[in-house]
Short mmCIF file of C-alpha atoms in Angstrom, two decimals:
data_model
loop_
_atom_site.label_atom_id
_atom_site.label_comp_id
_atom_site.label_asym_id
_atom_site.label_seq_id
_atom_site.Cartn_x
_atom_site.Cartn_y
_atom_site.Cartn_z
CA MET A 1 -4.23 3.99 2.92
CA LYS A 2 -4.33 4.36 7.41
CA ALA A 3 -7.82 2.17 6.89
CA LEU A 4 -5.92 -1.04 5.14
CA LEU A 5 -2.89 -1.24 6.76
CA GLU A 6 -4.26 -0.76 10.08
CA GLY A 7 -6.51 -4.32 8.71
CA LEU A 8 -3.49 -5.87 7.19
CA LEU A 9 -0.62 -4.78 9.70
CA PRO A 10 -1.52 -6.54 13.01
CA ARG A 11 -1.78 -9.93 11.28
CA VAL A 12 1.52 -9.66 9.13
CA LEU A 13 3.34 -8.34 12.19
CA PRO A 14 1.47 -9.88 15.30
CA GLY A 15 2.89 -7.98 18.39
CA VAL A 16 4.89 -5.26 16.68
CA GLU A 17 3.27 -1.73 17.24
CA PHE A 18 2.26 0.97 15.24
CA LEU A 19 1.20 3.74 13.98
CA CYS A 20 -0.71 5.27 10.38
CA ILE A 21 -0.20 9.50 10.32
CA PRO A 22 -2.74 10.07 7.33
CA HIS A 23 -2.11 12.85 5.16
CA GLU A 24 -4.46 14.84 2.87
CA GLY A 25 -2.60 13.62 0.00
CA LYS A 26 0.79 13.81 -1.46
CA ARG A 27 1.07 17.34 -1.32
CA ASP A 28 0.87 17.22 1.89
CA LEU A 29 2.52 13.87 3.07
CA GLN A 30 5.46 15.22 1.13
CA ARG A 31 5.66 19.20 2.84
CA SER A 32 5.01 16.92 6.23
CA ILE A 33 8.05 14.54 5.88
CA PRO A 34 10.85 16.18 6.99
CA ARG A 35 9.47 18.24 10.12
CA LYS A 36 7.55 15.30 11.43
CA LEU A 37 10.78 12.91 11.66
CA ARG A 38 13.12 15.53 13.06
CA ALA A 39 10.34 16.06 15.68
CA TRP A 40 9.50 11.90 16.75
CA ARG A 41 12.16 11.64 19.15
CA GLU A 42 10.44 8.21 20.82
CA PRO A 43 13.84 6.03 20.83
CA GLY A 44 14.14 2.67 18.41
CA VAL A 45 11.10 4.47 16.55
CA ARG A 46 11.32 3.36 12.62
CA PHE A 47 9.59 5.06 9.83
CA VAL A 48 7.61 3.79 6.50
CA VAL A 49 6.66 6.04 4.04
CA VAL A 50 3.65 4.71 1.13
CA GLN A 51 2.77 6.71 -1.60
CA ASP A 52 0.89 5.82 -4.56
CA ASN A 53 2.91 6.37 -7.85
CA ASP A 54 -0.32 7.32 -9.74
CA GLY A 55 1.55 7.88 -13.16
CA SER A 56 5.32 9.46 -11.90
CA ASP A 57 8.08 7.82 -12.41
CA CYS A 58 8.15 5.55 -9.24
CA ARG A 59 12.72 6.02 -9.00
CA VAL A 60 12.41 9.91 -9.35
CA LEU A 61 9.45 9.83 -6.59
CA LYS A 62 11.51 7.02 -4.66
CA GLY A 63 14.41 9.49 -4.94
CA ARG A 64 11.99 12.42 -3.91
CA LEU A 65 10.92 10.79 -0.59
CA ARG A 66 14.45 9.72 0.09
CA ASP A 67 15.73 13.17 0.42
CA LEU A 68 12.85 13.95 2.00
CA CYS A 69 13.51 11.62 5.03
CA ILE A 70 17.15 12.39 4.69
CA GLN A 71 16.64 16.15 5.20
CA GLY A 72 14.25 15.07 8.64
CA GLY A 73 17.23 13.10 9.71
CA ARG A 74 16.19 9.89 8.70
CA SER A 75 17.54 8.56 5.97
CA ASP A 76 16.80 5.12 7.24
CA SER A 77 13.16 4.91 6.75
CA LEU A 78 11.35 2.11 4.48
CA ILE A 79 9.88 4.31 1.25
CA ARG A 80 7.55 2.12 -1.12
CA ILE A 81 5.35 2.69 -3.94
CA PRO A 82 1.96 0.33 -4.35
CA CYS A 83 2.70 0.42 -8.65
CA GLN A 84 0.48 2.39 -9.73
CA GLU A 85 -2.09 3.03 -7.01
CA LEU A 86 -3.28 0.88 -3.40
CA GLU A 87 -6.31 -0.67 -5.64
CA ALA A 88 -3.20 -2.67 -7.87
CA TRP A 89 -2.70 -4.73 -3.86
CA TYR A 90 -6.49 -5.77 -4.04
CA LEU A 91 -6.73 -6.84 -7.64
CA GLY A 92 -3.22 -9.11 -7.02
CA ASP A 93 -5.80 -11.34 -4.83
CA LEU A 94 -8.71 -11.30 -6.80
CA GLU A 95 -10.09 -14.81 -4.30
CA ILE A 96 -11.05 -12.42 -1.50
CA LEU A 97 -11.75 -9.78 -3.86
CA ALA A 98 -14.76 -11.73 -4.68
CA GLU A 99 -15.02 -12.81 -1.19
CA ALA A 100 -15.14 -9.25 0.41
CA PHE A 101 -18.15 -8.45 -2.68
CA SER A 102 -19.79 -11.53 -2.60
CA ASP A 103 -18.90 -11.88 -6.69
CA ARG A 104 -17.56 -15.22 -7.55
CA SER A 105 -17.24 -14.41 -11.21
CA LEU A 106 -14.49 -12.20 -9.92
CA ALA A 107 -12.04 -15.06 -9.13
CA SER A 108 -12.34 -16.07 -11.94
CA LEU A 109 -10.28 -13.03 -13.56
CA GLU A 110 -7.48 -14.36 -12.56
CA ARG A 111 -7.29 -16.28 -15.79
CA ARG A 112 -7.16 -13.07 -17.75
CA ALA A 113 -3.88 -11.58 -18.88
CA LYS A 114 -4.71 -8.42 -17.79
CA PHE A 115 -5.00 -9.61 -13.73
CA ARG A 116 -2.10 -11.29 -13.62
CA ASP A 117 0.02 -8.66 -12.98
CA PRO A 118 -2.01 -5.66 -11.36
CA ASP A 119 0.96 -3.62 -10.97
CA VAL A 120 1.37 -2.95 -14.78
CA LEU A 121 -2.20 -1.66 -14.87
CA GLN A 122 -2.18 2.29 -15.40
CA ASN A 123 -5.73 3.04 -13.34
CA PRO A 124 -6.34 0.06 -10.81
CA ALA A 125 -9.05 1.86 -8.79
CA ARG A 126 -10.74 3.12 -12.35
CA GLU A 127 -10.62 -0.90 -13.03
CA LEU A 128 -12.20 -2.14 -9.74
CA ARG A 129 -14.73 0.72 -10.23
CA ALA A 130 -15.78 -0.85 -13.56
CA LEU A 131 -15.59 -4.77 -11.52
CA VAL A 132 -17.84 -3.72 -8.73
CA PRO A 133 -19.43 -0.68 -9.43
CA GLU A 134 -19.73 -0.44 -5.34
CA PHE A 135 -16.51 -0.49 -5.07
CA GLN A 136 -15.58 2.82 -2.67
CA LYS A 137 -11.86 3.56 -1.37
CA ILE A 138 -12.39 3.77 2.39
CA SER A 139 -14.70 1.05 2.80
CA ALA A 140 -12.82 -1.44 0.22
CA ALA A 141 -10.12 -0.71 2.11
CA ARG A 142 -11.33 -1.81 5.46
CA LEU A 143 -12.87 -4.77 4.01
CA LEU A 144 -10.13 -5.96 2.36
CA GLY A 145 -7.22 -4.67 5.10
CA GLY A 146 -7.97 -7.60 7.32
CA ARG A 147 -8.45 -10.06 4.27
CA LEU A 148 -5.60 -9.91 1.75
CA ARG A 149 -3.50 -12.67 2.10
CA PRO A 150 0.35 -12.57 1.50
CA GLU A 151 0.78 -15.55 0.05
CA ALA A 152 -1.20 -15.19 -2.05
CA ASN A 153 -1.35 -11.73 -3.53
CA ARG A 154 0.43 -11.20 -7.39
CA SER A 155 1.11 -7.47 -6.76
CA ARG A 156 4.95 -7.04 -6.94
CA SER A 157 4.55 -4.05 -5.01
CA PHE A 158 2.59 -5.61 -2.93
CA GLN A 159 5.32 -8.29 -2.26
CA VAL A 160 7.96 -5.53 -1.37
CA PHE A 161 5.75 -3.55 0.73
CA LEU A 162 5.35 -6.83 3.18
CA SER A 163 9.24 -7.45 2.99
CA GLY A 164 10.37 -4.28 3.77
CA VAL A 165 8.06 -4.00 6.61
CA ARG A 166 9.00 -7.23 7.67
CA ARG A 167 12.83 -6.51 7.57
CA LEU A 168 12.02 -3.04 9.44
CA ALA A 169 10.23 -5.30 12.22
CA GLY A 170 12.90 -7.96 12.53
CA ALA A 171 10.02 -10.37 11.41
CA PRO A 172 10.82 -13.48 9.48
CA GLU A 173 9.84 -13.09 6.53
CA GLY A 174 6.50 -14.90 4.84
#
């Protein structure tokens, strides 16, 4: 996630400073939310918590993350959940995926019903590995973070994420 956001956010929010704090999995993230939010004392800082859904009920997960932010004294934190996984955001822009992996056949998958709504795929990472055998999470995040097109991405969770961070940063909607 961090590698993707470090490539994406400067393009989406030019001039806005941000810091991505990686965690060692969901448990580490959830354990640290109240402590980190409580300890952060820099004025004017806003927080975005992003966690893959990974097959859980996204409303329950969002409620849990909201409770953790409240425990940390930051009920104003923005919570976003890529459905089901971050890789759905990549499948939301097959043209860029084709360009990044030098495989024009990937772009033609947009016509297949299966890929029209990438957020409904149960395991986007597995789908990507089947389509792009050389796919690796970190290197793909670095490769695609600087390329994903906010205006063209079909992933609803990607669009909701962008809308939320733009609003939080006071930037105009894309």
